[in-house]
mmCIF file of C-alpha atoms in Angstrom:
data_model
loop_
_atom_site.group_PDB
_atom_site.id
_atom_site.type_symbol
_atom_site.label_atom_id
_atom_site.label_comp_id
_atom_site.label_asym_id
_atom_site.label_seq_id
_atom_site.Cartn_x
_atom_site.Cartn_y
_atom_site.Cartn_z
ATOM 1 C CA UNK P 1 29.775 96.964 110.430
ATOM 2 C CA UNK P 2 32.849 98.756 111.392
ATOM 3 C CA UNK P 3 35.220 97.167 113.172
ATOM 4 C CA UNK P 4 38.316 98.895 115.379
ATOM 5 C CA UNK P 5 36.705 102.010 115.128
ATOM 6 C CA UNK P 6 38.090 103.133 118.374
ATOM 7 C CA UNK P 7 41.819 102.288 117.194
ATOM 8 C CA UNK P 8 43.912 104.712 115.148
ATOM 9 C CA UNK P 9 45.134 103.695 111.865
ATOM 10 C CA UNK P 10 48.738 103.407 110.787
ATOM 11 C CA UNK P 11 50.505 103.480 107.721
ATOM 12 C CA UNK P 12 52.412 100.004 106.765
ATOM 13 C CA UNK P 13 55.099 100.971 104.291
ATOM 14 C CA UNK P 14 58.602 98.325 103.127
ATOM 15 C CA UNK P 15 62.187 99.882 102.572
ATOM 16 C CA UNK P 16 64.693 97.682 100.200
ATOM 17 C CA UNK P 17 68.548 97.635 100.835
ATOM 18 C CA UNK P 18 69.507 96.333 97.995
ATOM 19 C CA UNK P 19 73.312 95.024 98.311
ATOM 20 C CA UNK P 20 75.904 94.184 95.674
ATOM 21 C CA UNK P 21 79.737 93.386 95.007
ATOM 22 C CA UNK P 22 82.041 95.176 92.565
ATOM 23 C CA UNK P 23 85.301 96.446 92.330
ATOM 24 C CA UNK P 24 86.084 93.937 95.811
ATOM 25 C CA UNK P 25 83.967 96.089 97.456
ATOM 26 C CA UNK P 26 80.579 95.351 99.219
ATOM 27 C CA UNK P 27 78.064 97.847 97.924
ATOM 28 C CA UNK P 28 74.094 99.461 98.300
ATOM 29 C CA UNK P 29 72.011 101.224 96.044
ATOM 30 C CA UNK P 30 70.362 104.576 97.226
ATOM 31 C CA UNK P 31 68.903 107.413 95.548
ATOM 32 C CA UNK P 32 67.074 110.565 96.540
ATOM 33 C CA UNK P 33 64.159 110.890 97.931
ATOM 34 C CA UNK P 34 61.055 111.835 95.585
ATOM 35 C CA UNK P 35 58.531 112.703 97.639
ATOM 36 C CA UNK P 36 57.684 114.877 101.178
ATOM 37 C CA UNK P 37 58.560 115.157 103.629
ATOM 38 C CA UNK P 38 62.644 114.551 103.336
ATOM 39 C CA UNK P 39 62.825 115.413 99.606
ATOM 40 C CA UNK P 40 65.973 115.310 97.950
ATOM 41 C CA UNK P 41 67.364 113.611 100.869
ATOM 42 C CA UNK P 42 69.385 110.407 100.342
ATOM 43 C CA UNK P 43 67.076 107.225 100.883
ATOM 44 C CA UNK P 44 66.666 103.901 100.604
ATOM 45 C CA UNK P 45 63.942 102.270 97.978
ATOM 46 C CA UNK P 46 60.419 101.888 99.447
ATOM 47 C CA UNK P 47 56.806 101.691 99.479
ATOM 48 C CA UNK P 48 53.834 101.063 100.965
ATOM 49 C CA UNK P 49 52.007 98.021 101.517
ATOM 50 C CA UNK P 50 48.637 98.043 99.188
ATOM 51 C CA UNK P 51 45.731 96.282 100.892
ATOM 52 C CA UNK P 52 45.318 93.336 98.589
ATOM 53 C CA UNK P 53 48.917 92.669 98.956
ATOM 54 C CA UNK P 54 51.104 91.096 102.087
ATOM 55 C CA UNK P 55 54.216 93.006 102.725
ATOM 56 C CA UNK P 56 56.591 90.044 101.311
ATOM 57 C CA UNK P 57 54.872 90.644 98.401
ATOM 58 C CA UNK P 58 54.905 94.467 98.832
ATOM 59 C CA UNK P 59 58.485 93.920 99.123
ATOM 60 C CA UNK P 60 58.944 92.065 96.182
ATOM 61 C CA UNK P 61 57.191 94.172 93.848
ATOM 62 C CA UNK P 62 59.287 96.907 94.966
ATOM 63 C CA UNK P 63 62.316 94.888 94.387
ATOM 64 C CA UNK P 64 61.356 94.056 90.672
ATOM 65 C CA UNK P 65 60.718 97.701 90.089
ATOM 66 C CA UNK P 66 63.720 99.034 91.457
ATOM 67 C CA UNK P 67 65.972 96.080 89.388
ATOM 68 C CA UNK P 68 64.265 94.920 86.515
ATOM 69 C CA UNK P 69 64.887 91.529 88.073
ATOM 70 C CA UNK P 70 63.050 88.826 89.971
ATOM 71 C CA UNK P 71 64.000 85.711 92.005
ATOM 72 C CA UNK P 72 66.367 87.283 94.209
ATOM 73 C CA UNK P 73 67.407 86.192 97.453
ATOM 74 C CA UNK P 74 65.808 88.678 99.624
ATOM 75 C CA UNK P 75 65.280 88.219 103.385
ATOM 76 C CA UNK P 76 63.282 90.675 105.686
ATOM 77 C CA UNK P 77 65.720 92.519 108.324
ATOM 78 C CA UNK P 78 62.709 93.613 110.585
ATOM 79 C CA UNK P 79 59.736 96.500 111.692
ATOM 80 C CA UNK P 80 60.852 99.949 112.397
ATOM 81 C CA UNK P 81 57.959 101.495 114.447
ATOM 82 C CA UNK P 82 59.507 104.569 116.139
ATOM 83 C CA UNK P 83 56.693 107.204 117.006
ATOM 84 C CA UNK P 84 58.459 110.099 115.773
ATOM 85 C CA UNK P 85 60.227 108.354 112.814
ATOM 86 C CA UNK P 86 58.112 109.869 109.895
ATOM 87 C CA UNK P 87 57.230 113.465 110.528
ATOM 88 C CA UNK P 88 54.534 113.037 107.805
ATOM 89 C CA UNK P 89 52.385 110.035 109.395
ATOM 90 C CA UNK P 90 52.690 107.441 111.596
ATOM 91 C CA UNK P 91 54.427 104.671 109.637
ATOM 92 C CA UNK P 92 56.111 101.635 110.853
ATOM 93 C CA UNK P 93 58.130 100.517 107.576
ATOM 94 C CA UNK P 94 58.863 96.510 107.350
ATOM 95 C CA UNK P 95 62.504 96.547 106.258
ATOM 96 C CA UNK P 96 63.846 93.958 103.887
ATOM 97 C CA UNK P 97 67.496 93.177 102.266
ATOM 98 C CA UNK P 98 68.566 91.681 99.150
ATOM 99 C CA UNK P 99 71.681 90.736 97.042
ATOM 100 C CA UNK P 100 72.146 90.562 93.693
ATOM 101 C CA UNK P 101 75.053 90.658 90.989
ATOM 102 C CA UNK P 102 76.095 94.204 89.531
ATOM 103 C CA UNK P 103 76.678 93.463 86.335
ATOM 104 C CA UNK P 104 72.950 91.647 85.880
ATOM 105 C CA UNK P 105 71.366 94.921 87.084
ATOM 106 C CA UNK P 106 70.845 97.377 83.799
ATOM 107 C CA UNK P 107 72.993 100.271 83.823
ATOM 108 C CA UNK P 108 70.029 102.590 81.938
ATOM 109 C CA UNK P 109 67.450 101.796 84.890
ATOM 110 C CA UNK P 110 69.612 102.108 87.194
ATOM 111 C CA UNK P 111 70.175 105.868 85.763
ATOM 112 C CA UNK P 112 66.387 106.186 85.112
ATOM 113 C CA UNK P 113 65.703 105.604 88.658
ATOM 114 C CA UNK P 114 68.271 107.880 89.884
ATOM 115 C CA UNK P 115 70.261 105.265 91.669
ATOM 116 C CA UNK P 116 73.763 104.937 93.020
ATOM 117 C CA UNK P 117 75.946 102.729 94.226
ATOM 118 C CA UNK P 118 78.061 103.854 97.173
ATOM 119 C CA UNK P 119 80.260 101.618 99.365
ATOM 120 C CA UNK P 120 78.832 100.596 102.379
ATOM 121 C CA UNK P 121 81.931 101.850 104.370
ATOM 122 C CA UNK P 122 80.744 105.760 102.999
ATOM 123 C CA UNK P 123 77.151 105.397 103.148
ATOM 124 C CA UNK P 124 76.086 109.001 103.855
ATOM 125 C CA UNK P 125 72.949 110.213 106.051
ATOM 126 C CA UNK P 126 70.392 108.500 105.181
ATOM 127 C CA UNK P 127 65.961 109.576 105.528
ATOM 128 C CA UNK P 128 64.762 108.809 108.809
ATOM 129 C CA UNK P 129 65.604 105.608 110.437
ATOM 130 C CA UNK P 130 67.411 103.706 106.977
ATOM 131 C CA UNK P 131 70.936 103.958 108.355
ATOM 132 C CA UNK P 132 70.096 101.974 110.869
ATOM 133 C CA UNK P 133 68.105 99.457 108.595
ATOM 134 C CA UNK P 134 71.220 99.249 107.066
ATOM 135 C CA UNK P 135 72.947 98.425 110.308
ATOM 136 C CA UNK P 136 70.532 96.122 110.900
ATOM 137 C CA UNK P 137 70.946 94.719 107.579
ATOM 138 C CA UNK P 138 74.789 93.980 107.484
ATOM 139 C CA UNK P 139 74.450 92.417 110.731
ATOM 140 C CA UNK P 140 72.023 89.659 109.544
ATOM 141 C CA UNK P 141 73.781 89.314 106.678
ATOM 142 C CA UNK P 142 77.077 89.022 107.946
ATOM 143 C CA UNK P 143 76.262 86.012 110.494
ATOM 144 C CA UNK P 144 74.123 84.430 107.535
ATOM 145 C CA UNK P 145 77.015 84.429 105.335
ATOM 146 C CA UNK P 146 78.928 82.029 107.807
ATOM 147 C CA UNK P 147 76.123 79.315 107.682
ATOM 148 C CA UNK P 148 74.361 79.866 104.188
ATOM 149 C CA UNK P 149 76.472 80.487 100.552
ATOM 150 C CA UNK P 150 74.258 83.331 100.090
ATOM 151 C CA UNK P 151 77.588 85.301 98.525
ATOM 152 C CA UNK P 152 77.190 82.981 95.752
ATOM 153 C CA UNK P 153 74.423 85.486 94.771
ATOM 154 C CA UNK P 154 76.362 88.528 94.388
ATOM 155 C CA UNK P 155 78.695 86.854 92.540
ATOM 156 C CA UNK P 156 79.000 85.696 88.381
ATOM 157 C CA UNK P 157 78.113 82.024 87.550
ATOM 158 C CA UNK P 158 81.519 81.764 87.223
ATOM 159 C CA UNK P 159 84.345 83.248 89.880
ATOM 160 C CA UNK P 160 88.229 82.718 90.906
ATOM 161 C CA UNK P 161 89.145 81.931 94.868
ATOM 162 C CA UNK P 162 90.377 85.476 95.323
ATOM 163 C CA UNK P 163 87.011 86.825 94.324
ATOM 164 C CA UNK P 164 84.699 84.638 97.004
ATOM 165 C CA UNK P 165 87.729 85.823 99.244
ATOM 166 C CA UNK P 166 87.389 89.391 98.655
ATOM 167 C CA UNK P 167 83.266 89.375 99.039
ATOM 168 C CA UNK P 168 83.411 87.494 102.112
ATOM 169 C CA UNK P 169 86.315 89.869 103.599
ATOM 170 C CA UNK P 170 84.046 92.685 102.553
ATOM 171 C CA UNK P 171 81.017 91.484 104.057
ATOM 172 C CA UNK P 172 82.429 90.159 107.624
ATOM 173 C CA UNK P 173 84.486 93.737 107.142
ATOM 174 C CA UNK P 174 87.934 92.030 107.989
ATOM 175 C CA UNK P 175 90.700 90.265 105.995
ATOM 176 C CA UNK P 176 90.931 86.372 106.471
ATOM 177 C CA UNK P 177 94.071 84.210 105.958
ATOM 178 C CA UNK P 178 94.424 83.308 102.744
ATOM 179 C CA UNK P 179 95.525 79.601 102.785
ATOM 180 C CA UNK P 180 93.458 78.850 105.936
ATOM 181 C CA UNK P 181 90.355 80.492 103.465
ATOM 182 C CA UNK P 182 91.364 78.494 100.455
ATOM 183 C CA UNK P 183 91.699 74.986 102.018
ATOM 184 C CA UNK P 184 88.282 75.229 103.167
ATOM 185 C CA UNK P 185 86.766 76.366 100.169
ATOM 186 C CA UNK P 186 88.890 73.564 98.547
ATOM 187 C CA UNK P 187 86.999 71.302 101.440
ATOM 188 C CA UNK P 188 83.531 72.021 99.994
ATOM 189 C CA UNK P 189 82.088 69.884 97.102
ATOM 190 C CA UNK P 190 79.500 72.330 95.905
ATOM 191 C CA UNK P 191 81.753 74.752 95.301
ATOM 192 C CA UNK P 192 83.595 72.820 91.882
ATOM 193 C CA UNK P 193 86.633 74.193 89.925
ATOM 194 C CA UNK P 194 86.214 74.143 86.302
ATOM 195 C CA UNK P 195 88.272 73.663 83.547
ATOM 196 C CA UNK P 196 87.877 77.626 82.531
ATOM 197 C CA UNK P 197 90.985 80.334 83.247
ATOM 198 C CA UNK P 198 90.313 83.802 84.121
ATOM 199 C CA UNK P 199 93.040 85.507 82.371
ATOM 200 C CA UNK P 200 92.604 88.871 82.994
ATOM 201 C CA UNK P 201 93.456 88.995 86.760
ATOM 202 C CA UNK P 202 96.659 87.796 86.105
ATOM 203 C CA UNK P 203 99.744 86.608 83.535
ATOM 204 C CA UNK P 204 99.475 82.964 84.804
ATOM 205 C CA UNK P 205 95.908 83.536 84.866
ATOM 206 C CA UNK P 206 93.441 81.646 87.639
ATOM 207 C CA UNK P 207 90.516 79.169 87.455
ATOM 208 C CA UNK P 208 87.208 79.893 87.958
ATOM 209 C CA UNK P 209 84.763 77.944 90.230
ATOM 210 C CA UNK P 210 81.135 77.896 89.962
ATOM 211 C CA UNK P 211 78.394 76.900 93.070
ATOM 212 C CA UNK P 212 76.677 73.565 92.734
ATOM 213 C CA UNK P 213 73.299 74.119 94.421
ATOM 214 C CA UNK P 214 72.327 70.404 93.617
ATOM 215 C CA UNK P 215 75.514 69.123 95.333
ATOM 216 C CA UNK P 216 75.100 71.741 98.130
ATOM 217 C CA UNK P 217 71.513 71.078 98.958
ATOM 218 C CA UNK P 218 72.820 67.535 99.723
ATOM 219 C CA UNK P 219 74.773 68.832 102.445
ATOM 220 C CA UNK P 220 73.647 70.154 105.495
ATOM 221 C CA UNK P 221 76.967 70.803 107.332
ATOM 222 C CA UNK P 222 77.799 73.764 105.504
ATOM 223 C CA UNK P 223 80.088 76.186 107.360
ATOM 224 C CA UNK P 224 82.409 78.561 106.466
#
């Protein structure tokens, strides 16, 4: 028996913005497209959604493609259904973000792929609707980052104060006050100084903190 036969079918596809931090700047990974229509254009990474699969799933496959990596934090952004937005079908694409460090991400995929990094303050025209995933993207992000440590996650195991203050100054896309800043990171017991110095950032050099997620899933008043 066929079922909805008097319903047109769609195409269900998922589009990855895949964030990270370096050089104190907030970054994304795009690449050009490979396929029609909008080839060559710059694009975000997708695909679509198999049908033994669920689109987290979809998602996360892409992901681990695209990175090498798995267990990310990813977290989906929402559907982007506009009629007209794919001139080659009718596909509403299920758009997802994720961070991850820089320097875990392999330098020969990301070549292989055909991948760059561009700061999210030059982020050029993008295929279709994906600057406005984007949009969508940094704005999610940016009031998650105020109630969750997700920056923890684009950040090494081991970081100095002025790092977390750069990431979170280039996420919220404004400077913060550097002793008001400090005093409440200070304030937070999951965040613990170690007895490591970072001597490359300066003579004196400055100690590096780490992110207890034992101590910090004992407190649920987190709030930057």
């Amino acid at each position: 028996m066929t079922f909805y036969k008097d319903h047109s079918k769609v195409w269900v596809s998922v589009d990855v913005i895949i964030f990270g931090f370096d050089e104190q700047k907030l970054k994304m990974l795009i690449g050009r497209r490979q396929m029609d229509p909008g080839r060559g254009e710059w694009s975000l990474y997708g695909g679509f959604v198999s049908a033994d699969e669920s689109i987290d799933e979809a998602a996360e496959h892409t992901l681990e493609k695209l990175t090498g990596l798995n267990n990310l934090y990813m977290r989906q952004v929402g559907a982007f259904g506009a009629i007209d937005r794919d001139p080659g079908e009718r596909v509403i694409s299920i758009a997802y973000y994720a961070l991850i460090n820089v320097k875990d991400y392999d330098e020969h995929l990301r070549k292989e792929r055909g991948l760059e990094w561009v700061d999210i303050q030059e982020i050029p025209p993008l295929y279709s609707d994906h600057n406005l995933m984007v949009k969508q993207a940094l704005k999610k992000m940016r009031q998650k980052i105020k109630t969750e440590p997700i920056s923890f996650r684009l950040l090494p195991q081991l970081f100095t104060l002025t790092q977390l203050q750069r990431l979170y100054e280039a996420v919220i896309g404004e400077e913060v006050d550097k002793r008001n800043f400090r005093k409440r990171i200070k304030d937070m017991d999951f965040i613990e100084k170690t007895p490591l110095i970072d001597k490359k950032s300066s003579k004196r050099g400055a100690a590096l903190y780490r992110f207890n997620k034992k101590v910090y899933s004992e407190d649920p008043n987190f709030k930057l």
